[in-house]
Coordinates of C-alpha atoms in Angstrom, one line a residue:
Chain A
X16 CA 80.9 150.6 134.5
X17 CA 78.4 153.1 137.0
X18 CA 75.7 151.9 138.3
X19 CA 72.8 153.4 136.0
X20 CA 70.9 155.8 137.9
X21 CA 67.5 154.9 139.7
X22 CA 64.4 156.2 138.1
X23 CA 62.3 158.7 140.4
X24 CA 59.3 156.0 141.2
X25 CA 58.3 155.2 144.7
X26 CA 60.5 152.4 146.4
X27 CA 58.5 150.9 149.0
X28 CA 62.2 150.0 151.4
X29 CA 65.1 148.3 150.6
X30 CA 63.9 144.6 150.1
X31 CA 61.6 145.3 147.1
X32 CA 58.3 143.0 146.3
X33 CA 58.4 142.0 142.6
X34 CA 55.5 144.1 142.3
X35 CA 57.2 147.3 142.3
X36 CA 59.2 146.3 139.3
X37 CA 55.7 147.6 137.5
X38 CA 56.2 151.1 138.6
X39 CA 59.9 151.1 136.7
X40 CA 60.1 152.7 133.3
X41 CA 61.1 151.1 130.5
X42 CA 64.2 153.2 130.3
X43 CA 66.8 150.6 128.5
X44 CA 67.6 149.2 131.9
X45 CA 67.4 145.8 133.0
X46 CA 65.7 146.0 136.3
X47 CA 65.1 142.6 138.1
X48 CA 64.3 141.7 141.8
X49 CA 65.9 138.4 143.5
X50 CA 64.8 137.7 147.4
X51 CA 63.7 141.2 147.6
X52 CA 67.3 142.2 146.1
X53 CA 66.9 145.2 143.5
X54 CA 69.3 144.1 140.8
X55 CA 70.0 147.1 137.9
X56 CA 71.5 145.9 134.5
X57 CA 72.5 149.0 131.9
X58 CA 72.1 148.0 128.3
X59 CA 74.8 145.1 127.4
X60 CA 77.8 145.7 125.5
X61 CA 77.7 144.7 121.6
X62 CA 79.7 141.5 122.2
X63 CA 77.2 140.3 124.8
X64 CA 74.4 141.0 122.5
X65 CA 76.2 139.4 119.3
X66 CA 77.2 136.1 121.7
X67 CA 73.8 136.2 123.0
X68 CA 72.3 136.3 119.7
X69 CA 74.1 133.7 118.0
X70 CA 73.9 131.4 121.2
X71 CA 70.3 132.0 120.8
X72 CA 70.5 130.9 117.2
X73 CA 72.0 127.4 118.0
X74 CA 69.8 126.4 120.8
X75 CA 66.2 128.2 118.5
X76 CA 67.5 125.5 115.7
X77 CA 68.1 122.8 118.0
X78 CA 64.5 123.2 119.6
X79 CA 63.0 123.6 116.4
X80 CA 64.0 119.9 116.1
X81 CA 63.2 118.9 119.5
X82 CA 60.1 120.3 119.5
X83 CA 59.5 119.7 123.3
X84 CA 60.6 123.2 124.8
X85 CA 60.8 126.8 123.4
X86 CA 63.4 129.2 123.7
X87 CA 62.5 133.1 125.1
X88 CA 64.9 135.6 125.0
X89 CA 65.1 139.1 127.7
X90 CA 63.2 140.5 128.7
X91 CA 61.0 137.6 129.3
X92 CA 60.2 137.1 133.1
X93 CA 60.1 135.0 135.5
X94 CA 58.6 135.2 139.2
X95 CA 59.7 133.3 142.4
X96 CA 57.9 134.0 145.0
X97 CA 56.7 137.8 145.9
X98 CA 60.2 139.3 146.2
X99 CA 61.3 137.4 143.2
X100 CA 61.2 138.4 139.5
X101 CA 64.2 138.2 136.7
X102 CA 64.7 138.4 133.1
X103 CA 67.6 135.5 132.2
X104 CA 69.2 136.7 129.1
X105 CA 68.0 133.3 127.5
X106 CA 65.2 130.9 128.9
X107 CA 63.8 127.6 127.7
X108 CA 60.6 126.5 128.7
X109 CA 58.5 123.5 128.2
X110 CA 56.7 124.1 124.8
X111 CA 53.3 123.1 126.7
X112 CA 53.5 126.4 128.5
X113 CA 54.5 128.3 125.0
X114 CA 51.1 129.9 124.9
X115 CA 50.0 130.3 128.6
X116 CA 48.8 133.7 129.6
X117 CA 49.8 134.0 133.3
X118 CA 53.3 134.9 134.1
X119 CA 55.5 132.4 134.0
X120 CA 57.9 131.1 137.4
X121 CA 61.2 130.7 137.5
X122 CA 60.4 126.4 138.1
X123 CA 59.0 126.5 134.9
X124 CA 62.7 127.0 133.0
X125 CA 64.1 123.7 131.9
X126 CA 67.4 126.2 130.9
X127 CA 68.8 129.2 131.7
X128 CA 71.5 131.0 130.2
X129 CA 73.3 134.5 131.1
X130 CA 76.0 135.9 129.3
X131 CA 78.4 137.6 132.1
X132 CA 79.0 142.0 132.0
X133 CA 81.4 143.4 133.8
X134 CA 78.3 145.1 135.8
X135 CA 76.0 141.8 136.1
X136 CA 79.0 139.5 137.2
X137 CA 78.2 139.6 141.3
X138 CA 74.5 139.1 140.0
X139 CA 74.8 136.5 137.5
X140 CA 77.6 134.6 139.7
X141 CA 75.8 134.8 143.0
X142 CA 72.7 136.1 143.1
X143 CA 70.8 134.9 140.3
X144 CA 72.6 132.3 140.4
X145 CA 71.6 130.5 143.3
X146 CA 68.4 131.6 142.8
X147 CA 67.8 129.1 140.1
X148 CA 69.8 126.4 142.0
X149 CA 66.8 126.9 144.5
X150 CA 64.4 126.7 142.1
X151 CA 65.4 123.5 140.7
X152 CA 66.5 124.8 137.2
X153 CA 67.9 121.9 135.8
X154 CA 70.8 123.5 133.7
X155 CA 72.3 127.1 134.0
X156 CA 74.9 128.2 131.9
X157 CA 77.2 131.3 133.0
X158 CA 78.7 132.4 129.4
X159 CA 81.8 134.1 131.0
X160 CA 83.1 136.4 127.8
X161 CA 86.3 137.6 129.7
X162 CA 87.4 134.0 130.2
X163 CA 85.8 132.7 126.9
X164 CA 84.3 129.8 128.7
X165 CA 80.9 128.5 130.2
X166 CA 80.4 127.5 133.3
X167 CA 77.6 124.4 134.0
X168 CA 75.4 124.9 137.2
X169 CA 73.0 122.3 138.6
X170 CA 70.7 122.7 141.5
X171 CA 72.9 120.6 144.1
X172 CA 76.1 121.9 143.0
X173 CA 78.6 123.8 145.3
X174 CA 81.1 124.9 142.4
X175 CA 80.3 124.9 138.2
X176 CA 82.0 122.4 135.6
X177 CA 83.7 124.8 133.3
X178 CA 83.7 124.3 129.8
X179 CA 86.2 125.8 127.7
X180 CA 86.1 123.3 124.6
X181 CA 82.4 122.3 123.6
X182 CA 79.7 121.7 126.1
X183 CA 76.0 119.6 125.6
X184 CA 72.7 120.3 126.8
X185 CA 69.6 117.7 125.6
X186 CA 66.1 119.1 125.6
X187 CA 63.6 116.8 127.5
X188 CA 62.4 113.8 125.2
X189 CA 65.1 114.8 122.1
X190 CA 66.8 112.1 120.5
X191 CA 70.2 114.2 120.1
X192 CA 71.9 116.5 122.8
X193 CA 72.7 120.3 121.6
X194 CA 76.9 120.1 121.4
X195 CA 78.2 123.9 121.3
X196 CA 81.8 124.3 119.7
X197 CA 83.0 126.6 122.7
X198 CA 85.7 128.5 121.0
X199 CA 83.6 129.3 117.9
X200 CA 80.6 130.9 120.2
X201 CA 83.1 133.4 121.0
X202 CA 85.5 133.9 118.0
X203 CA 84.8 136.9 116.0
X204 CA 82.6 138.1 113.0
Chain B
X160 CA 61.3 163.5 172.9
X161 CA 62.4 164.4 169.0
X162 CA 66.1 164.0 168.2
X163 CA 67.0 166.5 166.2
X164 CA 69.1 164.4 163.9
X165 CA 70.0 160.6 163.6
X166 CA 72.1 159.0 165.8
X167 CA 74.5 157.8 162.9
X168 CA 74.8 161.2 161.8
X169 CA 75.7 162.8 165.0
X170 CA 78.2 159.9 166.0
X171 CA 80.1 159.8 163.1
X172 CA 80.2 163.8 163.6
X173 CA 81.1 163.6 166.6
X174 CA 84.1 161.3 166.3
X175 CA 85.0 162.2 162.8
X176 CA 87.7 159.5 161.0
X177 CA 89.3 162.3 159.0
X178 CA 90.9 161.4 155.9
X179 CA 89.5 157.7 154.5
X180 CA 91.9 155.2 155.2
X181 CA 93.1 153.3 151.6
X182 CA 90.8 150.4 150.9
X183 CA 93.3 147.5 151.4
X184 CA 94.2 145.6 148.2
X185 CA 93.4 141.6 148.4
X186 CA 96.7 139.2 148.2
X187 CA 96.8 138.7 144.2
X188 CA 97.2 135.0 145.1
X189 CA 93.7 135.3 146.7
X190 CA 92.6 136.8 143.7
X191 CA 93.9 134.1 141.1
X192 CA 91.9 131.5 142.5
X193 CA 89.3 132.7 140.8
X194 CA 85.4 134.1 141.4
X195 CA 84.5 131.3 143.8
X196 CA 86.3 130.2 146.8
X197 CA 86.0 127.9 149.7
X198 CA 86.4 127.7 153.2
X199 CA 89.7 125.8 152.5
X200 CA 91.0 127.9 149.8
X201 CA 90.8 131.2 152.7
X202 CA 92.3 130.0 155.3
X203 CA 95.8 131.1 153.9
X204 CA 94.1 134.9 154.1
X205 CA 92.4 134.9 157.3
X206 CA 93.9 137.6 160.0
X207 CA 95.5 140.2 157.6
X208 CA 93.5 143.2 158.2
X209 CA 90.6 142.3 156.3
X210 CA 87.2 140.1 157.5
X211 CA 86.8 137.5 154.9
X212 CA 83.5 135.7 154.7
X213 CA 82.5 133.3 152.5
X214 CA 78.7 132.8 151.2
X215 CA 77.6 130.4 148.9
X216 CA 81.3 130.6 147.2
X217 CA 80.6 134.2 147.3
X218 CA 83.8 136.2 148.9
X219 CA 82.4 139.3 151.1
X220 CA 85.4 141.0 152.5
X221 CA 85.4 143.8 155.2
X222 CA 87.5 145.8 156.3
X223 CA 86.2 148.5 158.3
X224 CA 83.5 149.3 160.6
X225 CA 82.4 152.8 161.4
X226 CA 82.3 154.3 165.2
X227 CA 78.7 154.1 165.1
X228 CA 78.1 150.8 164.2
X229 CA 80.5 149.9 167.1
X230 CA 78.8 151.6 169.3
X231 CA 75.4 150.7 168.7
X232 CA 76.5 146.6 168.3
X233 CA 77.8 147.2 171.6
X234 CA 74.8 148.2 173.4
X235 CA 72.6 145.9 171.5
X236 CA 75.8 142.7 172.2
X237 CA 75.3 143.9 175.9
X238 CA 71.1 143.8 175.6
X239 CA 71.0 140.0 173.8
X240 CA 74.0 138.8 176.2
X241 CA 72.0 139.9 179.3
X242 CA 68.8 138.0 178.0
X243 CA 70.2 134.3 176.8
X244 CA 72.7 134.3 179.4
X245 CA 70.2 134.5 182.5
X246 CA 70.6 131.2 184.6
X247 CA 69.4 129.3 183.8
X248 CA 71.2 129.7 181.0
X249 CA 71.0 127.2 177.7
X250 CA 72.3 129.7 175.2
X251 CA 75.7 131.4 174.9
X252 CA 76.2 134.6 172.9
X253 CA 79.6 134.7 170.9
X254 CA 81.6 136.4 168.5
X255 CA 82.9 133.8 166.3
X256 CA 83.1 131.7 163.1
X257 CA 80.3 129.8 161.8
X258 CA 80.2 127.7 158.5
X259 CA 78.9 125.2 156.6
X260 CA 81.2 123.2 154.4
X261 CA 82.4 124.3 151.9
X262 CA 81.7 127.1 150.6
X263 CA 80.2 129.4 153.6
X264 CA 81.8 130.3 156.7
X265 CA 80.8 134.0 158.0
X266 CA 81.6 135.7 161.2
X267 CA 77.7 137.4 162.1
X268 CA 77.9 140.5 164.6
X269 CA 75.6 138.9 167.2
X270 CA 75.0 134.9 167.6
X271 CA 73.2 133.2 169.9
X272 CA 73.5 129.4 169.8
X273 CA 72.4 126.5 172.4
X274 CA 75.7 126.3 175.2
X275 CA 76.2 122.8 174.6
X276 CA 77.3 123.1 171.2
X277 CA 79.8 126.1 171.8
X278 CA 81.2 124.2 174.9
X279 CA 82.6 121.7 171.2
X280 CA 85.8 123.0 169.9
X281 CA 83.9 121.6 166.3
X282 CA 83.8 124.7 164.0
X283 CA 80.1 125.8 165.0
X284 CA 77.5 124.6 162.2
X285 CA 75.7 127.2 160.8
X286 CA 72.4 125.1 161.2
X287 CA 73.1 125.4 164.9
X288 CA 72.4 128.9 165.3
X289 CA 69.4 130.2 166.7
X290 CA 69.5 134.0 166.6
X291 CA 71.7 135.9 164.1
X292 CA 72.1 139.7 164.5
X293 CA 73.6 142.2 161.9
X294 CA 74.3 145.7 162.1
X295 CA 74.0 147.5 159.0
X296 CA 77.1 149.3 158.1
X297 CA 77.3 151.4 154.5
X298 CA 80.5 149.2 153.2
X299 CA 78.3 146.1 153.8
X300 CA 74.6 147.0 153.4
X301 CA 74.2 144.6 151.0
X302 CA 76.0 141.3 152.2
X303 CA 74.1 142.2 155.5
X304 CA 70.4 142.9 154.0
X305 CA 70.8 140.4 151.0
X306 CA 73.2 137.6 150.4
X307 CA 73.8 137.0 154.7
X308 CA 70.7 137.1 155.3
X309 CA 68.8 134.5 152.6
X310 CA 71.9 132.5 154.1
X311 CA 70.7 132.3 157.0
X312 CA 67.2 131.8 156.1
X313 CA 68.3 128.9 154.5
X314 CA 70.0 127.5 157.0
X315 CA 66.8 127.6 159.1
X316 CA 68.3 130.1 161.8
X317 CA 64.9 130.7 163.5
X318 CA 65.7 134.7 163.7
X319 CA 67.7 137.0 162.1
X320 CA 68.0 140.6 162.7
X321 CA 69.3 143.3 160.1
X322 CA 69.5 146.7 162.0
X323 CA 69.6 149.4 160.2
X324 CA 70.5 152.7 161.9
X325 CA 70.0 154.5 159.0
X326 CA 66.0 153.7 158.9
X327 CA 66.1 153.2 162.7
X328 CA 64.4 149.8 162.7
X329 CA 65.2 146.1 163.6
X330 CA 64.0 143.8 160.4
X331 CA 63.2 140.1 161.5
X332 CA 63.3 137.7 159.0
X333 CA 62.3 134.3 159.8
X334 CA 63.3 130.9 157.2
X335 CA 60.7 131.0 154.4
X336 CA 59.6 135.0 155.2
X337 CA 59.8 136.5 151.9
X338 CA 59.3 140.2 153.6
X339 CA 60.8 141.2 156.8
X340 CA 58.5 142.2 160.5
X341 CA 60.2 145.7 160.7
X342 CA 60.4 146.6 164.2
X343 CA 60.5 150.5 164.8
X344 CA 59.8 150.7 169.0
X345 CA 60.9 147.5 170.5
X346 CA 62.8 144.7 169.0
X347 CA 61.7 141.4 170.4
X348 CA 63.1 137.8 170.4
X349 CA 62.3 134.7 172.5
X350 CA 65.0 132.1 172.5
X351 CA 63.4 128.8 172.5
X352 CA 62.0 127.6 175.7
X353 CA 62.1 131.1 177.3
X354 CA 59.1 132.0 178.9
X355 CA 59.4 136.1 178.6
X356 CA 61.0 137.9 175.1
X357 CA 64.0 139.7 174.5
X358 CA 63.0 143.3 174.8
X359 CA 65.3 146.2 173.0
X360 CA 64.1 149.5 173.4
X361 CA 65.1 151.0 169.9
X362 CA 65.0 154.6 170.1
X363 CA 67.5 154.4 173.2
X364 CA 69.5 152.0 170.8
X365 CA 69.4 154.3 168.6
X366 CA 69.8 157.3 170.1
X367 CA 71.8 156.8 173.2
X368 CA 72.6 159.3 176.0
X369 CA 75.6 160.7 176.0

């Protein structure tokens, strides 16, 4: 897929503050900055939205229940620093913070998920990715659509566990873990 | 005095590569190990044509440098070799391998690192390193600016330099630095325990005499 083109704002240089993400129109793009890294997302495909949106389904119930954390979908952001601001596709934070008014940082997700493009693979795989192992995010999930699997990140980990059959994820303080049923996340309408 | 145009301009002018060479395909058994390699998983690949780096898992593969980035990482390899290699002399400038197990292992235009490490026949730790240098070059702008760079930041390499002959100035980033010092006259570096800097004029780096 081409790179969508850039929108005709000011770019201060080529490592970007988060700041200048203001200046970007709201154009359909995803634009995120990581360490100062301008990362450019075009609108996802239909399957990314419909696996997005009944992922998001399954973990919205299972927090209902919980009752601990909340579940945000894109374009929520998140700040890391001053050359560091991204949208994950799917964020849970700590339901104490549900209603705070100042932006929220990247330490504050207990959970990230991002479903995997053909253009966001480098970004999601690398970029972002070890952008939330460095800020301590407890759980990342890589939902990889090609392969039909997720892969599991932690901070300290050097390669993912990849699920391909079901895969659990517990919310702080609940009494029963989300299980997802792998191959039915990705099977069809 | 103005130069009329940019150095990378005029060199690649002036000693044109006519027709682009083919972009070399990777081995497909490189590619079916999957999106994430490490540095045990390349060594079957190393030394066919194409520079294979590893970062974070990440595979950066070059394959092709231009005339002017080989030009200008001469004269700057000949400025930092000068400096760190004065008697007495505690550092040793090389052009080789470092890692750090096992998933990063990247070959950095310009290293300094303290002589009695590189006198080991160890693979040379990334954490080692005092002084990184890369020269921008279009097919790796990003690896060089981005994902080699925060690399080296967080290996706690006191300086790293991304030149870019495109903008004409030496960024320094420094572990932690969120933003780089951009350095548009005169590049300076002082290697631990030096008394006096590292001093690179940039415009004549830049824009050498013929």
């Amino acid at each position: 897929m081409a790179m969508p083109a850039l929108p005709d704002v000011p770019i201060p240089g080529p490592s970007l503050p988060a700041s200048a993400l203001d200046a970007f129109p709201d154009d359909g793009n995803r634009y995120e900055v990581v360490y100062g890294e301008l990362l450019v997302s075009p609108s996802p495909t239909n399957r990314h939205q419909r696996i997005q949106e009944r992922l998001g389904r399954l973990i919205g119930k299972y927090l209902e229940q919980a009752r601990t954390a909340v579940l945000r979908y894109a374009p929520q952001g998140y700040d890391a620093g001053p050359t560091t601001r991204v949208e994950p596709d799917l964020g849970v934070i700590p339901a104490a913070l549900d209603n705070q008014e100042t932006p929220y940082q990247a330490g504050d997700l207990l959970f990230v998920v991002e479903l995997l493009s053909p253009s966001t693979t480098r970004a999601d795989r690398f970029t972002k990715r070890r952008l939330y192992q460095d800020a301590g995010i407890p759980t990342y999930w890589l939902v990889d659509l090609a392969a039909e699997a997720i892969e599991v990140w932690s901070p300290g980990a050097t390669f993912p566990l990849v699920a391909r059959e079901r895969v659990t994820w517990s919310a702080p303080d609940a009494g029963a873990a989300l299980v997802i049923d792998v191959p039915a996340l990705f099977a069809p309408i | 005095m103005a130069h009329p145009r940019p150095f990378w301009e005029r060199l690649n002018d002036e000693f044109p590569f006519g027709d682009p060479a083919p972009v070399p395909t990777l081995p497909p058994e490189l590619l079916a190990l999957g999106p994430y390699h490490s540095i045990e998983s390349l060594e079957p690949f190393h030394g066919r044509g194409q520079r294979l780096e590893l970062v974070d898992g990440e595979l950066l593969v070059t394959w092709r440098c231009t005339m002017a980035h080989q030009r200008l990482l001469r004269d700057l390899l000949h400025a930092v070799h000068d400096y760190a290699e004065q008697d007495p002399a505690p550092y040793a400038i090389m052009n080789v391998w470092a890692e750090a197990p096992p998933d990063a292992l990247v070959l950095p235009d310009i290293l300094v690192l303290p002589r009695a490490i590189a006198r080991t026949d160890d693979p040379w730790p990334l954490s080692a390193l005092c002084f990184v240098a890369e020269v921008i070059d279009p097919d790796s702008v990003r690896a060089d600016r981005f994902t080699k760079r925060a690399r080296y930041q967080r290996a706690g390499i006191g300086t790293c330099w991304v030149v870019d002959p495109r903008r004409e100035v030496v960024e320094a980033w420094t572990p932690g630095a969120a933003a780089p010092v951009e350095m548009h006259q005169e590049a300076r570096w002082r290697a631990p325990g030096r008394d006096h800097d590292l001093v690179v004029d940039l415009p004549a780096l830049f824009h050498p005499r013929a």
